[in-house]
Amino acid sequence: VQLQASGGGLVQPGGSLTLSCAVSGVTFDEYAIAWFRQAPGKEREGVSCISHSGMSTYYANSVKGRFTISRDDAKNSVYLQMNSVEPEDTATYFCASDDGVLGRGCSKFPEHYGMEYWGKGTQVTVSS
């Protein structure tokens, strides 16, 4: 199973950025996908999760109304649209997955232990 996050970079406060997570090695439409982030010296934080069906989405309070998670099953990909970013959004962002049919899916979100597979992160820096 491979999850590859991409799309990170440097963005100014108030700007926008879209992260992508490409997934392979699983039956994609059976898996929930989540985004987590970790800033230096801080614990890993759940950002958002989308169910295997795409019908349910979950967000951390800190990003609600600013970030949007979506999935494209035809491309085996999940996206995180980040709007109105703040310096506090600076972190390494990871995507993770868990079986949404036979496993936990998003049920343990925002706890990281609920996700079985993890990818390497992509760095997001919000700075002027």
mmCIF file with all atom_site columns, C-alpha atoms in Angstrom:
data_model
loop_
_atom_site.group_PDB
_atom_site.id
_atom_site.type_symbol
_atom_site.label_atom_id
_atom_site.label_alt_id
_atom_site.label_comp_id
_atom_site.label_asym_id
_atom_site.label_entity_id
_atom_site.label_seq_id
_atom_site.pdbx_PDB_ins_code
_atom_site.Cartn_x
_atom_site.Cartn_y
_atom_site.Cartn_z
_atom_site.occupancy
_atom_site.B_iso_or_equiv
_atom_site.pdbx_formal_charge
_atom_site.auth_seq_id
_atom_site.auth_comp_id
_atom_site.auth_asym_id
_atom_site.auth_atom_id
_atom_site.pdbx_PDB_model_num
ATOM 1   C CA . VAL A 1 1   ? 0.000   0.000  0.000   1.00 0.00 ? 1   VAL A CA 1
ATOM 2   C CA . GLN A 1 2   ? 1.372   3.400  -0.966  1.00 0.00 ? 2   GLN A CA 1
ATOM 3   C CA . LEU A 1 3   ? 0.131   6.872  -0.190  1.00 0.00 ? 3   LEU A CA 1
ATOM 4   C CA . GLN A 1 4   ? 1.937   9.782  -1.788  1.00 0.00 ? 4   GLN A CA 1
ATOM 5   C CA . ALA A 1 5   ? 1.181   13.301 -0.598  1.00 0.00 ? 5   ALA A CA 1
ATOM 6   C CA . SER A 1 6   ? 2.117   16.239 -2.784  1.00 0.00 ? 6   SER A CA 1
ATOM 7   C CA . GLY A 1 7   ? 1.326   19.894 -3.358  1.00 0.00 ? 7   GLY A CA 1
ATOM 8   C CA . GLY A 1 8   ? 3.005   21.462 -0.369  1.00 0.00 ? 8   GLY A CA 1
ATOM 9   C CA . GLY A 1 9   ? 5.019   24.644 -0.568  1.00 0.00 ? 9   GLY A CA 1
ATOM 10  C CA . LEU A 1 10  ? 5.333   28.211 0.607   1.00 0.00 ? 10  LEU A CA 1
ATOM 11  C CA . VAL A 1 11  ? 2.125   30.272 0.674   1.00 0.00 ? 11  VAL A CA 1
ATOM 12  C CA . GLN A 1 12  ? 1.344   33.704 2.059   1.00 0.00 ? 12  GLN A CA 1
ATOM 13  C CA . PRO A 1 13  ? -1.152  34.189 4.885   1.00 0.00 ? 13  PRO A CA 1
ATOM 14  C CA . GLY A 1 14  ? -4.641  34.382 3.464   1.00 0.00 ? 14  GLY A CA 1
ATOM 15  C CA . GLY A 1 15  ? -3.640  32.408 0.402   1.00 0.00 ? 15  GLY A CA 1
ATOM 16  C CA . SER A 1 16  ? -4.712  29.007 -0.891  1.00 0.00 ? 16  SER A CA 1
ATOM 17  C CA . LEU A 1 17  ? -3.064  25.672 -1.534  1.00 0.00 ? 17  LEU A CA 1
ATOM 18  C CA . THR A 1 18  ? -4.318  22.260 -2.638  1.00 0.00 ? 18  THR A CA 1
ATOM 19  C CA . LEU A 1 19  ? -2.714  19.072 -1.378  1.00 0.00 ? 19  LEU A CA 1
ATOM 20  C CA . SER A 1 20  ? -3.106  15.766 -3.211  1.00 0.00 ? 20  SER A CA 1
ATOM 21  C CA . CYS A 1 21  ? -2.829  12.198 -1.945  1.00 0.00 ? 21  CYS A CA 1
ATOM 22  C CA . ALA A 1 22  ? -2.396  9.452  -4.522  1.00 0.00 ? 22  ALA A CA 1
ATOM 23  C CA . VAL A 1 23  ? -3.215  5.958  -3.212  1.00 0.00 ? 23  VAL A CA 1
ATOM 24  C CA . SER A 1 24  ? -2.251  2.587  -4.647  1.00 0.00 ? 24  SER A CA 1
ATOM 25  C CA . GLY A 1 25  ? -2.316  -1.018 -3.500  1.00 0.00 ? 25  GLY A CA 1
ATOM 26  C CA . VAL A 1 26  ? -5.844  -1.022 -2.093  1.00 0.00 ? 26  VAL A CA 1
ATOM 27  C CA . THR A 1 27  ? -9.383  -1.055 -3.433  1.00 0.00 ? 27  THR A CA 1
ATOM 28  C CA . PHE A 1 28  ? -9.607  2.691  -3.239  1.00 0.00 ? 28  PHE A CA 1
ATOM 29  C CA . ASP A 1 29  ? -13.367 3.073  -2.918  1.00 0.00 ? 29  ASP A CA 1
ATOM 30  C CA . GLU A 1 30  ? -13.335 0.844  0.179   1.00 0.00 ? 30  GLU A CA 1
ATOM 31  C CA . TYR A 1 31  ? -10.932 3.077  2.083   1.00 0.00 ? 31  TYR A CA 1
ATOM 32  C CA . ALA A 1 32  ? -11.407 6.195  4.148   1.00 0.00 ? 32  ALA A CA 1
ATOM 33  C CA . ILE A 1 33  ? -8.634  8.748  3.719   1.00 0.00 ? 33  ILE A CA 1
ATOM 34  C CA . ALA A 1 34  ? -7.510  11.317 6.262   1.00 0.00 ? 34  ALA A CA 1
ATOM 35  C CA . TRP A 1 35  ? -5.109  14.219 6.474   1.00 0.00 ? 35  TRP A CA 1
ATOM 36  C CA . PHE A 1 36  ? -2.961  14.809 9.532   1.00 0.00 ? 36  PHE A CA 1
ATOM 37  C CA . ARG A 1 37  ? -0.330  17.421 10.218  1.00 0.00 ? 37  ARG A CA 1
ATOM 38  C CA . GLN A 1 38  ? 2.587   17.835 12.563  1.00 0.00 ? 38  GLN A CA 1
ATOM 39  C CA . ALA A 1 39  ? 4.455   21.003 13.368  1.00 0.00 ? 39  ALA A CA 1
ATOM 40  C CA . PRO A 1 40  ? 7.905   20.970 14.988  1.00 0.00 ? 40  PRO A CA 1
ATOM 41  C CA . GLY A 1 41  ? 7.614   20.288 18.683  1.00 0.00 ? 41  GLY A CA 1
ATOM 42  C CA . LYS A 1 42  ? 3.917   19.519 18.484  1.00 0.00 ? 42  LYS A CA 1
ATOM 43  C CA . GLU A 1 43  ? 1.855   16.351 18.414  1.00 0.00 ? 43  GLU A CA 1
ATOM 44  C CA . ARG A 1 44  ? 0.358   14.976 15.233  1.00 0.00 ? 44  ARG A CA 1
ATOM 45  C CA . GLU A 1 45  ? -3.062  16.541 14.661  1.00 0.00 ? 45  GLU A CA 1
ATOM 46  C CA . GLY A 1 46  ? -5.989  15.207 12.681  1.00 0.00 ? 46  GLY A CA 1
ATOM 47  C CA . VAL A 1 47  ? -7.031  17.742 10.039  1.00 0.00 ? 47  VAL A CA 1
ATOM 48  C CA . SER A 1 48  ? -9.762  16.079 8.004   1.00 0.00 ? 48  SER A CA 1
ATOM 49  C CA . CYS A 1 49  ? -11.171 12.701 7.034   1.00 0.00 ? 49  CYS A CA 1
ATOM 50  C CA . ILE A 1 50  ? -13.429 11.518 4.225   1.00 0.00 ? 50  ILE A CA 1
ATOM 51  C CA . SER A 1 51  ? -15.335 8.254  4.347   1.00 0.00 ? 51  SER A CA 1
ATOM 52  C CA . HIS A 1 52  ? -14.881 5.495  1.778   1.00 0.00 ? 52  HIS A CA 1
ATOM 53  C CA . SER A 1 53  ? -18.178 6.475  0.139   1.00 0.00 ? 53  SER A CA 1
ATOM 54  C CA . GLY A 1 54  ? -17.368 10.172 0.187   1.00 0.00 ? 54  GLY A CA 1
ATOM 55  C CA . MET A 1 55  ? -20.687 10.814 1.880   1.00 0.00 ? 55  MET A CA 1
ATOM 56  C CA . SER A 1 56  ? -19.175 11.840 5.219   1.00 0.00 ? 56  SER A CA 1
ATOM 57  C CA . THR A 1 57  ? -16.447 14.353 5.941   1.00 0.00 ? 57  THR A CA 1
ATOM 58  C CA . TYR A 1 58  ? -14.901 15.428 9.208   1.00 0.00 ? 58  TYR A CA 1
ATOM 59  C CA . TYR A 1 59  ? -12.778 18.425 10.127  1.00 0.00 ? 59  TYR A CA 1
ATOM 60  C CA . ALA A 1 60  ? -10.731 19.692 13.034  1.00 0.00 ? 60  ALA A CA 1
ATOM 61  C CA . ASN A 1 61  ? -12.274 22.806 14.551  1.00 0.00 ? 61  ASN A CA 1
ATOM 62  C CA . SER A 1 62  ? -9.139  24.738 13.687  1.00 0.00 ? 62  SER A CA 1
ATOM 63  C CA . VAL A 1 63  ? -9.692  24.267 9.931   1.00 0.00 ? 63  VAL A CA 1
ATOM 64  C CA . LYS A 1 64  ? -13.470 24.042 9.687   1.00 0.00 ? 64  LYS A CA 1
ATOM 65  C CA . GLY A 1 65  ? -14.799 26.511 7.134   1.00 0.00 ? 65  GLY A CA 1
ATOM 66  C CA . ARG A 1 66  ? -11.360 27.024 5.581   1.00 0.00 ? 66  ARG A CA 1
ATOM 67  C CA . PHE A 1 67  ? -10.315 23.553 4.373   1.00 0.00 ? 67  PHE A CA 1
ATOM 68  C CA . THR A 1 68  ? -12.279 21.156 2.156   1.00 0.00 ? 68  THR A CA 1
ATOM 69  C CA . ILE A 1 69  ? -11.540 17.480 1.645   1.00 0.00 ? 69  ILE A CA 1
ATOM 70  C CA . SER A 1 70  ? -12.674 15.642 -1.482  1.00 0.00 ? 70  SER A CA 1
ATOM 71  C CA . ARG A 1 71  ? -11.965 12.419 -3.344  1.00 0.00 ? 71  ARG A CA 1
ATOM 72  C CA . ASP A 1 72  ? -11.834 11.295 -6.957  1.00 0.00 ? 72  ASP A CA 1
ATOM 73  C CA . ASP A 1 73  ? -12.248 7.531  -7.085  1.00 0.00 ? 73  ASP A CA 1
ATOM 74  C CA . ALA A 1 74  ? -11.426 7.476  -10.808 1.00 0.00 ? 74  ALA A CA 1
ATOM 75  C CA . LYS A 1 75  ? -7.980  8.858  -9.984  1.00 0.00 ? 75  LYS A CA 1
ATOM 76  C CA . ASN A 1 76  ? -7.477  7.032  -6.668  1.00 0.00 ? 76  ASN A CA 1
ATOM 77  C CA . SER A 1 77  ? -6.808  10.407 -5.125  1.00 0.00 ? 77  SER A CA 1
ATOM 78  C CA . VAL A 1 78  ? -7.921  12.604 -2.259  1.00 0.00 ? 78  VAL A CA 1
ATOM 79  C CA . TYR A 1 79  ? -7.486  16.365 -2.121  1.00 0.00 ? 79  TYR A CA 1
ATOM 80  C CA . LEU A 1 80  ? -7.292  18.952 0.627   1.00 0.00 ? 80  LEU A CA 1
ATOM 81  C CA . GLN A 1 81  ? -8.215  22.436 -0.516  1.00 0.00 ? 81  GLN A CA 1
ATOM 82  C CA . MET A 1 82  ? -6.733  24.902 1.943   1.00 0.00 ? 82  MET A CA 1
ATOM 83  C CA . ASN A 1 83  ? -8.113  28.443 1.865   1.00 0.00 ? 83  ASN A CA 1
ATOM 84  C CA . SER A 1 84  ? -7.431  31.460 4.067   1.00 0.00 ? 84  SER A CA 1
ATOM 85  C CA . VAL A 1 85  ? -4.323  29.796 5.404   1.00 0.00 ? 85  VAL A CA 1
ATOM 86  C CA . GLU A 1 86  ? -2.722  31.054 8.596   1.00 0.00 ? 86  GLU A CA 1
ATOM 87  C CA . PRO A 1 87  ? 0.832   30.816 9.951   1.00 0.00 ? 87  PRO A CA 1
ATOM 88  C CA . GLU A 1 88  ? -0.533  28.266 12.426  1.00 0.00 ? 88  GLU A CA 1
ATOM 89  C CA . ASP A 1 89  ? -1.225  25.934 9.472   1.00 0.00 ? 89  ASP A CA 1
ATOM 90  C CA . THR A 1 90  ? 2.524   25.543 8.935   1.00 0.00 ? 90  THR A CA 1
ATOM 91  C CA . ALA A 1 91  ? 3.340   21.847 9.318   1.00 0.00 ? 91  ALA A CA 1
ATOM 92  C CA . THR A 1 92  ? 4.190   18.647 7.539   1.00 0.00 ? 92  THR A CA 1
ATOM 93  C CA . TYR A 1 93  ? 0.970   17.197 6.155   1.00 0.00 ? 93  TYR A CA 1
ATOM 94  C CA . PHE A 1 94  ? 0.447   13.439 5.908   1.00 0.00 ? 94  PHE A CA 1
ATOM 95  C CA . CYS A 1 95  ? -2.296  11.398 4.315   1.00 0.00 ? 95  CYS A CA 1
ATOM 96  C CA . ALA A 1 96  ? -3.394  8.126  5.850   1.00 0.00 ? 96  ALA A CA 1
ATOM 97  C CA . SER A 1 97  ? -5.957  5.443  5.096   1.00 0.00 ? 97  SER A CA 1
ATOM 98  C CA . ASP A 1 98  ? -8.053  2.808  6.791   1.00 0.00 ? 98  ASP A CA 1
ATOM 99  C CA . ASP A 1 99  ? -10.526 0.261  5.525   1.00 0.00 ? 99  ASP A CA 1
ATOM 100 C CA . GLY A 1 100 ? -13.945 1.864  5.609   1.00 0.00 ? 100 GLY A CA 1
ATOM 101 C CA . VAL A 1 101 ? -15.879 -1.341 4.943   1.00 0.00 ? 101 VAL A CA 1
ATOM 102 C CA . LEU A 1 102 ? -14.298 -3.861 7.312   1.00 0.00 ? 102 LEU A CA 1
ATOM 103 C CA . GLY A 1 103 ? -12.114 -1.527 9.394   1.00 0.00 ? 103 GLY A CA 1
ATOM 104 C CA . ARG A 1 104 ? -12.365 1.720  11.325  1.00 0.00 ? 104 ARG A CA 1
ATOM 105 C CA . GLY A 1 105 ? -12.638 4.166  8.451   1.00 0.00 ? 105 GLY A CA 1
ATOM 106 C CA . CYS A 1 106 ? -13.013 7.667  9.916   1.00 0.00 ? 106 CYS A CA 1
ATOM 107 C CA . SER A 1 107 ? -14.565 6.409  13.166  1.00 0.00 ? 107 SER A CA 1
ATOM 108 C CA . LYS A 1 108 ? -11.491 7.157  15.265  1.00 0.00 ? 108 LYS A CA 1
ATOM 109 C CA . PHE A 1 109 ? -10.711 10.503 13.636  1.00 0.00 ? 109 PHE A CA 1
ATOM 110 C CA . PRO A 1 110 ? -9.014  12.736 14.761  1.00 0.00 ? 110 PRO A CA 1
ATOM 111 C CA . GLU A 1 111 ? -6.939  10.120 16.572  1.00 0.00 ? 111 GLU A CA 1
ATOM 112 C CA . HIS A 1 112 ? -4.020  8.956  14.443  1.00 0.00 ? 112 HIS A CA 1
ATOM 113 C CA . TYR A 1 113 ? -4.132  5.390  15.756  1.00 0.00 ? 113 TYR A CA 1
ATOM 114 C CA . GLY A 1 114 ? -7.310  4.798  13.787  1.00 0.00 ? 114 GLY A CA 1
ATOM 115 C CA . MET A 1 115 ? -5.465  4.813  10.474  1.00 0.00 ? 115 MET A CA 1
ATOM 116 C CA . GLU A 1 116 ? -3.625  1.731  9.218   1.00 0.00 ? 116 GLU A CA 1
ATOM 117 C CA . TYR A 1 117 ? -1.541  3.041  6.322   1.00 0.00 ? 117 TYR A CA 1
ATOM 118 C CA . TRP A 1 118 ? 0.519   6.208  6.155   1.00 0.00 ? 118 TRP A CA 1
ATOM 119 C CA . GLY A 1 119 ? 2.410   8.070  3.498   1.00 0.00 ? 119 GLY A CA 1
ATOM 120 C CA . LYS A 1 120 ? 5.344   10.414 3.703   1.00 0.00 ? 120 LYS A CA 1
ATOM 121 C CA . GLY A 1 121 ? 4.500   14.018 4.323   1.00 0.00 ? 121 GLY A CA 1
ATOM 122 C CA . THR A 1 122 ? 4.544   17.194 2.313   1.00 0.00 ? 122 THR A CA 1
ATOM 123 C CA . GLN A 1 123 ? 5.678   20.458 3.897   1.00 0.00 ? 123 GLN A CA 1
ATOM 124 C CA . VAL A 1 124 ? 3.368   23.461 4.029   1.00 0.00 ? 124 VAL A CA 1
ATOM 125 C CA . THR A 1 125 ? 4.823   26.779 5.151   1.00 0.00 ? 125 THR A CA 1
ATOM 126 C CA . VAL A 1 126 ? 2.611   29.820 5.615   1.00 0.00 ? 126 VAL A CA 1
ATOM 127 C CA . SER A 1 127 ? 4.699   32.952 5.756   1.00 0.00 ? 127 SER A CA 1
ATOM 128 C CA . SER A 1 128 ? 4.934   36.388 4.252   1.00 0.00 ? 128 SER A CA 1
#
